[in-house]
Structure formats: structure tokens, C-alpha cells
């Protein structure tokens, strides 16, 4: 499975309806929504109301990445708002197994996110429970940052762990992904590619999505 998930963080929020239509027509597979609380990460974006409003605009799978403290307090609200996938940071959760089950109980797919400095070794016990693992390839908080090159080896290591444990977990990667590195990441075992700046910051976002899809086909 190989999917492209444009991140609306880099879109123009005042034109959100037409921007979503444009990436949908270009073949985007999911819509990645970055929720930031100004506490877990040094930036603030939006909450469940925005997710509910976007839900009304699109049939695309909504991939909600929670960069917030105490995510257990909010996951049900995001699920109710229409999130199809919900991911929470390992670094923000005290009882990750309980939280992953809480997400699954809402009917959403549950993802566990690792910051760049967190080793995939911490996933050993949660891997059989998580639907997907989201590896951050930049420090979370902002779009348009430079790809952290050691993330490729990290994806390979996680791929090997998944094979060894024989789970159905898929790998998503987020941060600094574009046409120059997507093929290499796909070869390293990444299944879902988040791209904010590479899509919305390009002269022709639709063409960029088409190129990305070709590179991972
Ligand atoms: C960063 C966010 C990303 C961001 C990626 O904290 O989690 O989803 O939108 O943006 P780019 O692709 O520009 O690095
Ligand atoms: Zn994200």
C-alpha cells in the first residue's frame, strides 16, 4: 500500500474548500490534519470544529495527527468530528496501550507517532495493537522544515520489526518529504507519505501529486 497524504498545514485556510477540491482531483489519497496545542509543540493550529467542518467538504479519509498534551481527553471528540485515522505521540502518552484501545473503540484507525529522537525500540510492545506508526522526519510544530536524513534508516529498522513480529502495521512518515526523497523512503518501507510544503508550496500542486504518485507506483 502506497498513499499520498497532503497536509493542509501549508494550505491557505481562507481557500480551504477549493484547495481540498484541487488535491482531490489530483489524486490525493488522504487528508492529513495537524492539530497543535501550543504546549506539546510550539505552535497552535485548530481543534475538532475545524475537523468537523472539513468533514462536510470531503469524502477523503481524514488523517488527524494530534500534537497535543493529554490526548486521551480529546480523541473521542476528534472521532466524533469525523476523523478516520487518529495518531497520538508516544511522548505525550502515559498509558499508550489504553489510549490506542480508546481510539480503536471509536471506530477510527489508531496510530502511534514517534519524534525524531525517539527510537523505534519503544514500539516493541505496542506494535501488535497499533494500526499504523507515524515516524516524524522533522521536529513537530511547523511545515516546510528540512528532512532529517537518519529517518530513512529508522523506517528500514521499523519495517524489519514489523516483518519480524508479523503484524499488519503500516508506516507513515511526516516532514520534509518531496519528489526528491519519496522514492528512497518508499524503498525503505514507508507506506503513507505526508507532504505539506512540497504540495501546497509548489507552483503546480496537482502536478506535484501526480509526480509523487508515479515515483512510488
Ligand atoms: C509538522 C507536521 C507536518 C507538516 C509537514 O509538525 O506534523 O504534517 O505539515 O509539512 P512539510 O511536508 O512541509 O514538512
Ligand atoms: Zn503531521
mmCIF file of C-alpha atoms and ligand atoms in Angstrom:
data_model
loop_
_atom_site.group_PDB
_atom_site.id
_atom_site.type_symbol
_atom_site.label_atom_id
_atom_site.label_comp_id
_atom_site.label_asym_id
_atom_site.label_seq_id
_atom_site.Cartn_x
_atom_site.Cartn_y
_atom_site.Cartn_z
ATOM 1 C CA UNK A 1 0.000 0.000 0.000
ATOM 2 C CA UNK A 2 1.361 3.412 -1.013
ATOM 3 C CA UNK A 3 -0.665 6.561 -0.266
ATOM 4 C CA UNK A 4 -0.138 10.319 -0.556
ATOM 5 C CA UNK A 5 -1.450 12.479 2.298
ATOM 6 C CA UNK A 6 -1.229 16.214 1.622
ATOM 7 C CA UNK A 7 -1.041 18.208 4.857
ATOM 8 C CA UNK A 8 -3.384 21.192 4.974
ATOM 9 C CA UNK A 9 -0.973 22.929 7.365
ATOM 10 C CA UNK A 10 0.625 24.518 4.297
ATOM 11 C CA UNK A 11 -2.703 25.289 2.555
ATOM 12 C CA UNK A 12 -4.406 28.683 2.545
ATOM 13 C CA UNK A 13 -7.106 28.246 5.223
ATOM 14 C CA UNK A 14 -9.195 31.031 3.682
ATOM 15 C CA UNK A 15 -9.417 28.945 0.487
ATOM 16 C CA UNK A 16 -9.668 25.566 2.172
ATOM 17 C CA UNK A 17 -12.647 24.266 0.153
ATOM 18 C CA UNK A 18 -11.065 24.909 -3.247
ATOM 19 C CA UNK A 19 -7.647 23.675 -2.069
ATOM 20 C CA UNK A 20 -9.168 20.374 -0.911
ATOM 21 C CA UNK A 21 -11.058 20.030 -4.195
ATOM 22 C CA UNK A 22 -7.852 20.654 -6.130
ATOM 23 C CA UNK A 23 -5.800 17.986 -4.299
ATOM 24 C CA UNK A 24 -8.708 15.527 -4.500
ATOM 25 C CA UNK A 25 -8.875 15.951 -8.272
ATOM 26 C CA UNK A 26 -5.092 15.484 -8.381
ATOM 27 C CA UNK A 27 -5.426 12.057 -6.747
ATOM 28 C CA UNK A 28 -4.614 12.677 -3.072
ATOM 29 C CA UNK A 29 -5.440 9.554 -1.074
ATOM 30 C CA UNK A 30 -5.923 11.120 2.366
ATOM 31 C CA UNK A 31 -6.058 14.497 4.002
ATOM 32 C CA UNK A 32 -3.521 14.987 6.823
ATOM 33 C CA UNK A 33 -4.749 17.360 9.540
ATOM 34 C CA UNK A 34 -2.213 18.686 12.059
ATOM 35 C CA UNK A 35 -3.657 19.558 15.461
ATOM 36 C CA UNK A 36 -1.233 21.584 17.632
ATOM 37 C CA UNK A 37 -1.875 22.927 21.115
ATOM 38 C CA UNK A 38 0.998 25.346 21.799
ATOM 39 C CA UNK A 39 2.028 23.103 24.700
ATOM 40 C CA UNK A 40 3.246 19.772 23.342
ATOM 41 C CA UNK A 41 4.597 21.674 20.321
ATOM 42 C CA UNK A 42 5.492 25.372 19.979
ATOM 43 C CA UNK A 43 2.670 26.218 17.566
ATOM 44 C CA UNK A 44 -1.154 26.334 17.564
ATOM 45 C CA UNK A 45 -3.431 25.262 14.725
ATOM 46 C CA UNK A 46 -7.034 24.109 15.148
ATOM 47 C CA UNK A 47 -9.348 21.744 17.030
ATOM 48 C CA UNK A 48 -12.341 19.438 16.440
ATOM 49 C CA UNK A 49 -14.575 22.184 14.973
ATOM 50 C CA UNK A 50 -12.230 22.573 12.002
ATOM 51 C CA UNK A 51 -12.120 18.779 11.514
ATOM 52 C CA UNK A 52 -15.955 18.646 11.565
ATOM 53 C CA UNK A 53 -16.179 21.481 9.029
ATOM 54 C CA UNK A 54 -13.625 19.811 6.733
ATOM 55 C CA UNK A 55 -15.575 16.532 7.115
ATOM 56 C CA UNK A 56 -18.528 18.260 5.438
ATOM 57 C CA UNK A 57 -16.324 19.251 2.477
ATOM 58 C CA UNK A 58 -14.762 15.931 1.529
ATOM 59 C CA UNK A 59 -15.095 12.151 1.355
ATOM 60 C CA UNK A 60 -11.304 11.725 1.616
ATOM 61 C CA UNK A 61 -10.031 9.785 4.622
ATOM 62 C CA UNK A 62 -9.198 12.284 7.371
ATOM 63 C CA UNK A 63 -5.832 11.512 8.980
ATOM 64 C CA UNK A 64 -5.730 13.521 12.213
ATOM 65 C CA UNK A 65 -2.257 13.929 13.758
ATOM 66 C CA UNK A 66 -2.610 15.066 17.373
ATOM 67 C CA UNK A 67 0.389 17.066 18.568
ATOM 68 C CA UNK A 68 -1.201 17.787 21.921
ATOM 69 C CA UNK A 69 -0.661 17.058 25.592
ATOM 70 C CA UNK A 70 -3.153 14.732 27.310
ATOM 71 C CA UNK A 71 -4.522 13.381 24.019
ATOM 72 C CA UNK A 72 -6.791 10.950 25.932
ATOM 73 C CA UNK A 73 -9.014 13.909 26.809
ATOM 74 C CA UNK A 74 -9.716 14.752 23.168
ATOM 75 C CA UNK A 75 -9.605 11.646 20.959
ATOM 76 C CA UNK A 76 -13.330 10.913 21.295
ATOM 77 C CA UNK A 77 -14.191 14.440 20.255
ATOM 78 C CA UNK A 78 -11.982 14.195 17.169
ATOM 79 C CA UNK A 79 -13.542 10.853 16.260
ATOM 80 C CA UNK A 80 -16.998 12.399 16.634
ATOM 81 C CA UNK A 81 -15.872 15.260 14.378
ATOM 82 C CA UNK A 82 -15.195 12.731 11.608
ATOM 83 C CA UNK A 83 -11.546 11.681 11.951
ATOM 84 C CA UNK A 84 -10.946 8.314 10.245
ATOM 85 C CA UNK A 85 -7.385 7.876 11.482
ATOM 86 C CA UNK A 86 -6.140 9.354 14.764
ATOM 87 C CA UNK A 87 -2.490 9.347 15.755
ATOM 88 C CA UNK A 88 -1.029 10.238 19.148
ATOM 89 C CA UNK A 89 2.553 10.825 20.206
ATOM 90 C CA UNK A 90 4.372 8.219 22.258
ATOM 91 C CA UNK A 91 5.995 11.210 24.002
ATOM 92 C CA UNK A 92 2.597 12.628 25.057
ATOM 93 C CA UNK A 93 1.017 9.453 26.408
ATOM 94 C CA UNK A 94 1.398 7.936 29.857
ATOM 95 C CA UNK A 95 -0.772 4.885 29.125
ATOM 96 C CA UNK A 96 -0.299 4.276 25.440
ATOM 97 C CA UNK A 97 -1.896 0.831 25.289
ATOM 98 C CA UNK A 98 -5.078 2.173 26.897
ATOM 99 C CA UNK A 99 -5.060 5.180 24.555
ATOM 100 C CA UNK A 100 -4.620 3.068 21.408
ATOM 101 C CA UNK A 101 -7.573 0.926 22.502
ATOM 102 C CA UNK A 102 -9.585 4.079 23.255
ATOM 103 C CA UNK A 103 -9.011 5.271 19.681
ATOM 104 C CA UNK A 104 -9.944 1.876 18.208
ATOM 105 C CA UNK A 105 -13.134 1.800 20.298
ATOM 106 C CA UNK A 106 -14.299 4.936 18.457
ATOM 107 C CA UNK A 107 -14.003 3.038 15.153
ATOM 108 C CA UNK A 108 -11.016 5.098 13.964
ATOM 109 C CA UNK A 109 -7.658 3.606 12.976
ATOM 110 C CA UNK A 110 -5.086 4.150 15.722
ATOM 111 C CA UNK A 111 -1.587 5.447 15.049
ATOM 112 C CA UNK A 112 1.413 5.943 17.328
ATOM 113 C CA UNK A 113 3.771 8.812 16.452
ATOM 114 C CA UNK A 114 7.475 8.990 17.271
ATOM 115 C CA UNK A 115 9.512 12.194 17.405
ATOM 116 C CA UNK A 116 12.832 12.112 15.502
ATOM 117 C CA UNK A 117 14.876 11.469 18.677
ATOM 118 C CA UNK A 118 12.715 8.550 19.859
ATOM 119 C CA UNK A 119 13.944 5.088 18.874
ATOM 120 C CA UNK A 120 11.635 2.563 17.227
ATOM 121 C CA UNK A 121 12.678 0.190 20.039
ATOM 122 C CA UNK A 122 9.965 1.759 22.252
ATOM 123 C CA UNK A 123 7.365 0.275 19.861
ATOM 124 C CA UNK A 124 8.087 -3.359 20.637
ATOM 125 C CA UNK A 125 5.089 -3.853 22.959
ATOM 126 C CA UNK A 126 2.596 -1.579 21.163
ATOM 127 C CA UNK A 127 3.207 -2.808 17.603
ATOM 128 C CA UNK A 128 0.583 -5.597 17.707
ATOM 129 C CA UNK A 129 -2.065 -3.064 18.837
ATOM 130 C CA UNK A 130 -1.388 -0.035 16.617
ATOM 131 C CA UNK A 131 -2.866 0.115 13.101
ATOM 132 C CA UNK A 132 -0.019 2.334 11.964
ATOM 133 C CA UNK A 133 3.163 4.043 13.117
ATOM 134 C CA UNK A 134 3.864 7.636 12.110
ATOM 135 C CA UNK A 135 7.563 8.460 12.046
ATOM 136 C CA UNK A 136 8.311 12.176 12.281
ATOM 137 C CA UNK A 137 11.105 13.114 9.895
ATOM 138 C CA UNK A 138 11.207 16.703 11.248
ATOM 139 C CA UNK A 139 10.667 18.005 14.765
ATOM 140 C CA UNK A 140 6.889 18.510 15.002
ATOM 141 C CA UNK A 141 5.422 22.014 15.066
ATOM 142 C CA UNK A 142 5.960 23.568 11.657
ATOM 143 C CA UNK A 143 5.655 22.862 7.953
ATOM 144 C CA UNK A 144 8.444 23.460 5.464
ATOM 145 C CA UNK A 145 11.342 22.104 7.556
ATOM 146 C CA UNK A 146 14.321 20.148 6.287
ATOM 147 C CA UNK A 147 14.080 16.336 6.168
ATOM 148 C CA UNK A 148 16.148 14.642 8.915
ATOM 149 C CA UNK A 149 18.221 12.190 6.892
ATOM 150 C CA UNK A 150 18.523 9.452 9.563
ATOM 151 C CA UNK A 151 14.748 8.905 9.189
ATOM 152 C CA UNK A 152 15.371 6.603 6.213
ATOM 153 C CA UNK A 153 17.331 4.096 8.300
ATOM 154 C CA UNK A 154 14.657 4.406 11.003
ATOM 155 C CA UNK A 155 11.949 3.386 8.511
ATOM 156 C CA UNK A 156 14.061 0.393 7.445
ATOM 157 C CA UNK A 157 14.513 -0.672 11.069
ATOM 158 C CA UNK A 158 10.782 -0.391 11.722
ATOM 159 C CA UNK A 159 9.975 -2.347 8.533
ATOM 160 C CA UNK A 160 12.198 -5.165 9.784
ATOM 161 C CA UNK A 161 10.493 -5.092 13.224
ATOM 162 C CA UNK A 162 7.065 -5.315 11.581
ATOM 163 C CA UNK A 163 8.179 -8.262 9.463
ATOM 164 C CA UNK A 164 9.673 -9.984 12.477
ATOM 165 C CA UNK A 165 6.538 -9.509 14.604
ATOM 166 C CA UNK A 166 4.386 -10.366 11.578
ATOM 167 C CA UNK A 167 1.863 -7.584 12.280
ATOM 168 C CA UNK A 168 -0.241 -5.717 9.694
ATOM 169 C CA UNK A 169 1.024 -2.309 10.897
ATOM 170 C CA UNK A 170 1.724 0.225 8.162
ATOM 171 C CA UNK A 171 4.301 3.024 8.225
ATOM 172 C CA UNK A 172 3.534 6.709 7.670
ATOM 173 C CA UNK A 173 6.220 9.389 7.502
ATOM 174 C CA UNK A 174 5.779 13.118 8.054
ATOM 175 C CA UNK A 175 8.071 16.079 7.441
ATOM 176 C CA UNK A 176 10.292 17.328 4.644
ATOM 177 C CA UNK A 177 9.022 14.814 2.082
ATOM 178 C CA UNK A 178 9.047 15.778 -1.603
ATOM 179 C CA UNK A 179 9.757 14.456 -5.073
ATOM 180 C CA UNK A 180 13.496 14.305 -4.308
ATOM 181 C CA UNK A 181 13.259 11.767 -1.449
ATOM 182 C CA UNK A 182 9.888 9.991 -1.776
ATOM 183 C CA UNK A 183 11.212 7.071 -3.861
ATOM 184 C CA UNK A 184 14.022 6.365 -1.391
ATOM 185 C CA UNK A 185 11.515 6.373 1.505
ATOM 186 C CA UNK A 186 9.155 4.105 -0.367
ATOM 187 C CA UNK A 187 12.035 1.655 -0.909
ATOM 188 C CA UNK A 188 12.779 1.883 2.837
ATOM 189 C CA UNK A 189 9.258 0.593 3.552
ATOM 190 C CA UNK A 190 7.182 3.749 4.090
ATOM 191 C CA UNK A 191 3.537 3.280 3.020
ATOM 192 C CA UNK A 192 1.945 6.691 3.619
ATOM 193 C CA UNK A 193 3.682 9.940 2.676
ATOM 194 C CA UNK A 194 2.634 13.220 4.285
ATOM 195 C CA UNK A 195 3.549 16.280 2.231
ATOM 196 C CA UNK A 196 2.700 19.860 3.122
ATOM 197 C CA UNK A 197 5.098 22.357 1.676
ATOM 198 C CA UNK A 198 6.104 20.137 -1.272
ATOM 199 C CA UNK A 199 2.464 20.133 -2.440
ATOM 200 C CA UNK A 200 0.967 23.469 -1.420
ATOM 201 C CA UNK A 201 4.216 25.422 -1.819
ATOM 202 C CA UNK A 202 4.800 24.223 -5.373
ATOM 203 C CA UNK A 203 3.843 26.183 -8.481
ATOM 204 C CA UNK A 204 1.547 23.367 -9.594
ATOM 205 C CA UNK A 205 0.343 21.299 -6.594
ATOM 206 C CA UNK A 206 -1.675 18.901 -8.768
ATOM 207 C CA UNK A 207 1.341 18.139 -10.942
ATOM 208 C CA UNK A 208 3.480 17.566 -7.821
ATOM 209 C CA UNK A 209 0.991 14.992 -6.519
ATOM 210 C CA UNK A 210 0.961 13.254 -9.906
ATOM 211 C CA UNK A 211 4.787 13.134 -9.926
ATOM 212 C CA UNK A 212 4.892 11.785 -6.368
ATOM 213 C CA UNK A 213 2.381 9.072 -7.214
ATOM 214 C CA UNK A 214 4.432 8.000 -10.238
ATOM 215 C CA UNK A 215 7.606 7.787 -8.154
ATOM 216 C CA UNK A 216 6.047 5.352 -5.667
ATOM 217 C CA UNK A 217 3.902 3.360 -8.119
HETATM 218 C C1 LIG B 1 4.780 19.089 11.249
HETATM 219 C C2 LIG B 1 3.512 18.446 10.766
HETATM 220 C C3 LIG B 1 3.537 18.050 9.344
HETATM 221 C C4 LIG B 1 3.743 19.165 8.364
HETATM 222 C C5 LIG B 1 4.616 18.609 7.288
HETATM 223 O O1 LIG B 1 4.765 19.187 12.627
HETATM 224 O O2 LIG B 1 3.215 17.294 11.530
HETATM 225 O O3 LIG B 1 2.386 17.277 8.988
HETATM 226 O O4 LIG B 1 2.570 19.667 7.793
HETATM 227 O O5 LIG B 1 4.945 19.628 6.446
HETATM 228 P P1 LIG B 1 6.100 19.541 5.373
HETATM 229 O O6 LIG B 1 5.726 18.480 4.392
HETATM 230 O O7 LIG B 1 6.102 20.910 4.794
HETATM 231 O O8 LIG B 1 7.383 19.218 6.103
HETATM 232 ZN ZN1 LIG B 2 1.625 15.925 10.710
#
